[in-house]
């Protein structure tokens, strides 16, 4: 190869790698969106399924900066708001999850450890459900229908948060291992 062809080959390789990484990100997000609507055997506990978009945000944010984690959570939150109800906002909870996951990912022990991933997803899924419940309480206080919904909400919040956290943390490695191995092959 002569000197003029080398930059073209490097440019083509860079564009190809960028295209493959974009396809991996978009494809994995679409997979998580589709899985969030599916209720397969073993994917439901007390009527609650795993939060696949939260799993994606955690797995993607761990090795990245807090800004990228927050932006990814915000984008996926907007997607989830568009597919479900815009209130309570999933963008707030997923951007908080992305920020916290990226902060926790600064510790290399937490980033590359299977058990740590389970705990991180468990805690952040529970936190996300609590933030969602707080949004419902604020809506009740702001528009106060006087229905007494907050006590009922907190009773159900415990069941929902625990079920979502357990299922999300158990299914996280099933998503994280293929995603991270594809990403590592892509970066090589």
C-alpha positions as a Python dict, from the first residue, in 0.01 Angstrom:
ca = {
    (1, 'X'): (0, 0, 0),
    (2, 'X'): (142, 341, -86),
    (3, 'X'): (134, 642, 144),
    (4, 'X'): (-179, 792, -11),
    (5, 'X'): (-382, 473, 36),
    (6, 'X'): (-292, 433, 405),
    (7, 'X'): (-498, 731, 530),
    (8, 'X'): (-795, 611, 325),
    (9, 'X'): (-771, 263, 477),
    (10, 'X'): (-747, 409, 827),
    (11, 'X'): (-1042, 637, 758),
    (12, 'X'): (-1248, 344, 628),
    (13, 'X'): (-1155, 133, 933),
    (14, 'X'): (-1253, 420, 1165),
    (15, 'X'): (-1586, 474, 991),
    (16, 'X'): (-1657, 101, 992),
    (17, 'X'): (-1583, 77, 1363),
    (18, 'X'): (-1801, 382, 1436),
    (19, 'X'): (-2087, 233, 1234),
    (20, 'X'): (-2058, -102, 1416),
    (21, 'X'): (-2054, 66, 1757),
    (22, 'X'): (-2362, 270, 1665),
    (23, 'X'): (-2539, -45, 1545),
    (24, 'X'): (-2448, -224, 1870),
    (25, 'X'): (-2586, 61, 2080),
    (26, 'X'): (-2907, 104, 1878),
    (27, 'X'): (-2962, -272, 1848),
    (28, 'X'): (-2914, -334, 2218),
    (29, 'X'): (-3148, -47, 2309),
    (30, 'X'): (-3413, -186, 2074),
    (31, 'X'): (-3368, -530, 2227),
    (32, 'X'): (-3417, -385, 2576),
    (33, 'X'): (-3727, -193, 2465),
    (34, 'X'): (-3877, -509, 2316),
    (35, 'X'): (-3787, -715, 2624),
    (36, 'X'): (-3952, -459, 2850),
    (37, 'X'): (-4287, -541, 2688),
    (38, 'X'): (-4233, -918, 2687),
    (39, 'X'): (-4333, -1136, 2980),
    (40, 'X'): (-4152, -1463, 2927),
    (41, 'X'): (-4150, -1743, 3186),
    (42, 'X'): (-3912, -1658, 3468),
    (43, 'X'): (-3918, -1288, 3391),
    (44, 'X'): (-4195, -1189, 3628),
    (45, 'X'): (-4220, -1173, 4007),
    (46, 'X'): (-4542, -1057, 4175),
    (47, 'X'): (-4656, -908, 3844),
    (48, 'X'): (-4338, -701, 3804),
    (49, 'X'): (-4076, -758, 3535),
    (50, 'X'): (-3712, -653, 3511),
    (51, 'X'): (-3635, -295, 3411),
    (52, 'X'): (-3436, -366, 3094),
    (53, 'X'): (-3367, -3, 3012),
    (54, 'X'): (-3226, 50, 3361),
    (55, 'X'): (-3003, -256, 3310),
    (56, 'X'): (-2881, -110, 2980),
    (57, 'X'): (-2808, 229, 3138),
    (58, 'X'): (-2610, 69, 3424),
    (59, 'X'): (-2410, -166, 3200),
    (60, 'X'): (-2333, 108, 2949),
    (61, 'X'): (-2255, 379, 3207),
    (62, 'X'): (-2019, 185, 3432),
    (63, 'X'): (-1706, 228, 3214),
    (64, 'X'): (-1795, 580, 3098),
    (65, 'X'): (-1803, 935, 3234),
    (66, 'X'): (-2081, 1074, 3449),
    (67, 'X'): (-2187, 1310, 3170),
    (68, 'X'): (-2226, 1025, 2919),
    (69, 'X'): (-2409, 813, 3176),
    (70, 'X'): (-2649, 1094, 3254),
    (71, 'X'): (-2712, 1166, 2885),
    (72, 'X'): (-2771, 797, 2811),
    (73, 'X'): (-3016, 773, 3102),
    (74, 'X'): (-3195, 1087, 2987),
    (75, 'X'): (-3226, 958, 2629),
    (76, 'X'): (-3354, 616, 2735),
    (77, 'X'): (-3588, 782, 2984),
    (78, 'X'): (-3737, 988, 2704),
    (79, 'X'): (-3778, 671, 2498),
    (80, 'X'): (-3954, 500, 2786),
    (81, 'X'): (-4171, 808, 2848),
    (82, 'X'): (-4270, 802, 2481),
    (83, 'X'): (-4366, 436, 2498),
    (84, 'X'): (-4546, 451, 2832),
    (85, 'X'): (-4678, 739, 3039),
    (86, 'X'): (-4478, 1063, 3053),
    (87, 'X'): (-4571, 1107, 3418),
    (88, 'X'): (-4394, 1008, 3631),
    (89, 'X'): (-4092, 1084, 3417),
    (90, 'X'): (-3857, 795, 3356),
    (91, 'X'): (-3600, 1043, 3224),
    (92, 'X'): (-3536, 1172, 3576),
    (93, 'X'): (-3488, 827, 3725),
    (94, 'X'): (-3276, 684, 3443),
    (95, 'X'): (-3053, 992, 3423),
    (96, 'X'): (-2997, 965, 3800),
    (97, 'X'): (-2918, 594, 3754),
    (98, 'X'): (-2675, 674, 3469),
    (99, 'X'): (-2500, 937, 3678),
    (100, 'X'): (-2465, 711, 3982),
    (101, 'X'): (-2357, 409, 3777),
    (102, 'X'): (-2085, 613, 3607),
    (103, 'X'): (-1967, 742, 3947),
    (104, 'X'): (-1954, 388, 4082),
    (105, 'X'): (-1773, 277, 3767),
    (106, 'X'): (-1474, 493, 3859),
    (107, 'X'): (-1374, 213, 4098),
    (108, 'X'): (-1220, -62, 3880),
    (109, 'X'): (-1321, -330, 4130),
    (110, 'X'): (-1687, -236, 4095),
    (111, 'X'): (-1671, -202, 3718),
    (112, 'X'): (-1529, -545, 3635),
    (113, 'X'): (-1689, -761, 3903),
    (114, 'X'): (-1990, -985, 3839),
    (115, 'X'): (-2117, -970, 4198),
    (116, 'X'): (-2069, -593, 4212),
    (117, 'X'): (-2283, -560, 3897),
    (118, 'X'): (-2563, -751, 4071),
    (119, 'X'): (-2548, -522, 4373),
    (120, 'X'): (-2522, -203, 4170),
    (121, 'X'): (-2827, -295, 3960),
    (122, 'X'): (-3017, -406, 4271),
    (123, 'X'): (-2955, -80, 4459),
    (124, 'X'): (-3012, 147, 4159),
    (125, 'X'): (-3332, -35, 4055),
    (126, 'X'): (-3468, 6, 4407),
    (127, 'X'): (-3365, 372, 4408),
    (128, 'X'): (-3531, 427, 4069),
    (129, 'X'): (-3860, 285, 4196),
    (130, 'X'): (-3843, 504, 4507),
    (131, 'X'): (-3782, 815, 4293),
    (132, 'X'): (-4081, 715, 4079),
    (133, 'X'): (-4295, 677, 4392),
    (134, 'X'): (-4181, 1019, 4512),
    (135, 'X'): (-4299, 1167, 4182),
    (136, 'X'): (-4643, 1014, 4244),
    (137, 'X'): (-4649, 1160, 4597),
    (138, 'X'): (-4553, 1504, 4465),
    (139, 'X'): (-4832, 1477, 4208),
    (140, 'X'): (-5079, 1390, 4484),
    (141, 'X'): (-4961, 1681, 4699),
    (142, 'X'): (-4964, 1925, 4409),
    (143, 'X'): (-5301, 1831, 4265),
    (144, 'X'): (-5434, 1683, 4594),
    (145, 'X'): (-5739, 1481, 4517),
    (146, 'X'): (-5757, 1382, 4884),
    (147, 'X'): (-5770, 1014, 4794),
    (148, 'X'): (-5516, 910, 5054),
    (149, 'X'): (-5303, 758, 4782),
    (150, 'X'): (-4959, 813, 4946),
    (151, 'X'): (-5008, 548, 5219),
    (152, 'X'): (-5131, 300, 4959),
    (153, 'X'): (-4851, 402, 4727),
    (154, 'X'): (-4580, 342, 4987),
    (155, 'X'): (-4727, 1, 5068),
    (156, 'X'): (-4709, -97, 4702),
    (157, 'X'): (-4375, 78, 4652),
    (158, 'X'): (-4201, -174, 4875),
    (159, 'X'): (-4334, -468, 4674),
    (160, 'X'): (-4265, -303, 4338),
    (161, 'X'): (-3916, -181, 4428),
    (162, 'X'): (-3807, -513, 4574),
    (163, 'X'): (-3947, -718, 4287),
    (164, 'X'): (-3798, -492, 4021),
    (165, 'X'): (-3462, -478, 4197),
    (166, 'X'): (-3438, -856, 4240),
    (167, 'X'): (-3537, -935, 3882),
    (168, 'X'): (-3327, -660, 3727),
    (169, 'X'): (-3019, -762, 3922),
    (170, 'X'): (-3062, -1130, 3833),
    (171, 'X'): (-3109, -1061, 3462),
    (172, 'X'): (-2833, -796, 3441),
    (173, 'X'): (-2547, -1044, 3380),
    (174, 'X'): (-2747, -1211, 3102),
    (175, 'X'): (-2739, -877, 2921),
    (176, 'X'): (-2403, -744, 3041),
    (177, 'X'): (-2182, -1035, 2937),
    (178, 'X'): (-2278, -1043, 2565),
    (179, 'X'): (-2293, -664, 2545),
    (180, 'X'): (-1950, -614, 2703),
    (181, 'X'): (-1788, -895, 2505),
    (182, 'X'): (-1920, -750, 2176),
    (183, 'X'): (-1802, -406, 2282),
    (184, 'X'): (-1452, -534, 2367),
    (185, 'X'): (-1426, -712, 2031),
    (186, 'X'): (-1537, -393, 1860),
    (187, 'X'): (-1278, -178, 2039),
    (188, 'X'): (-993, -418, 1955),
}
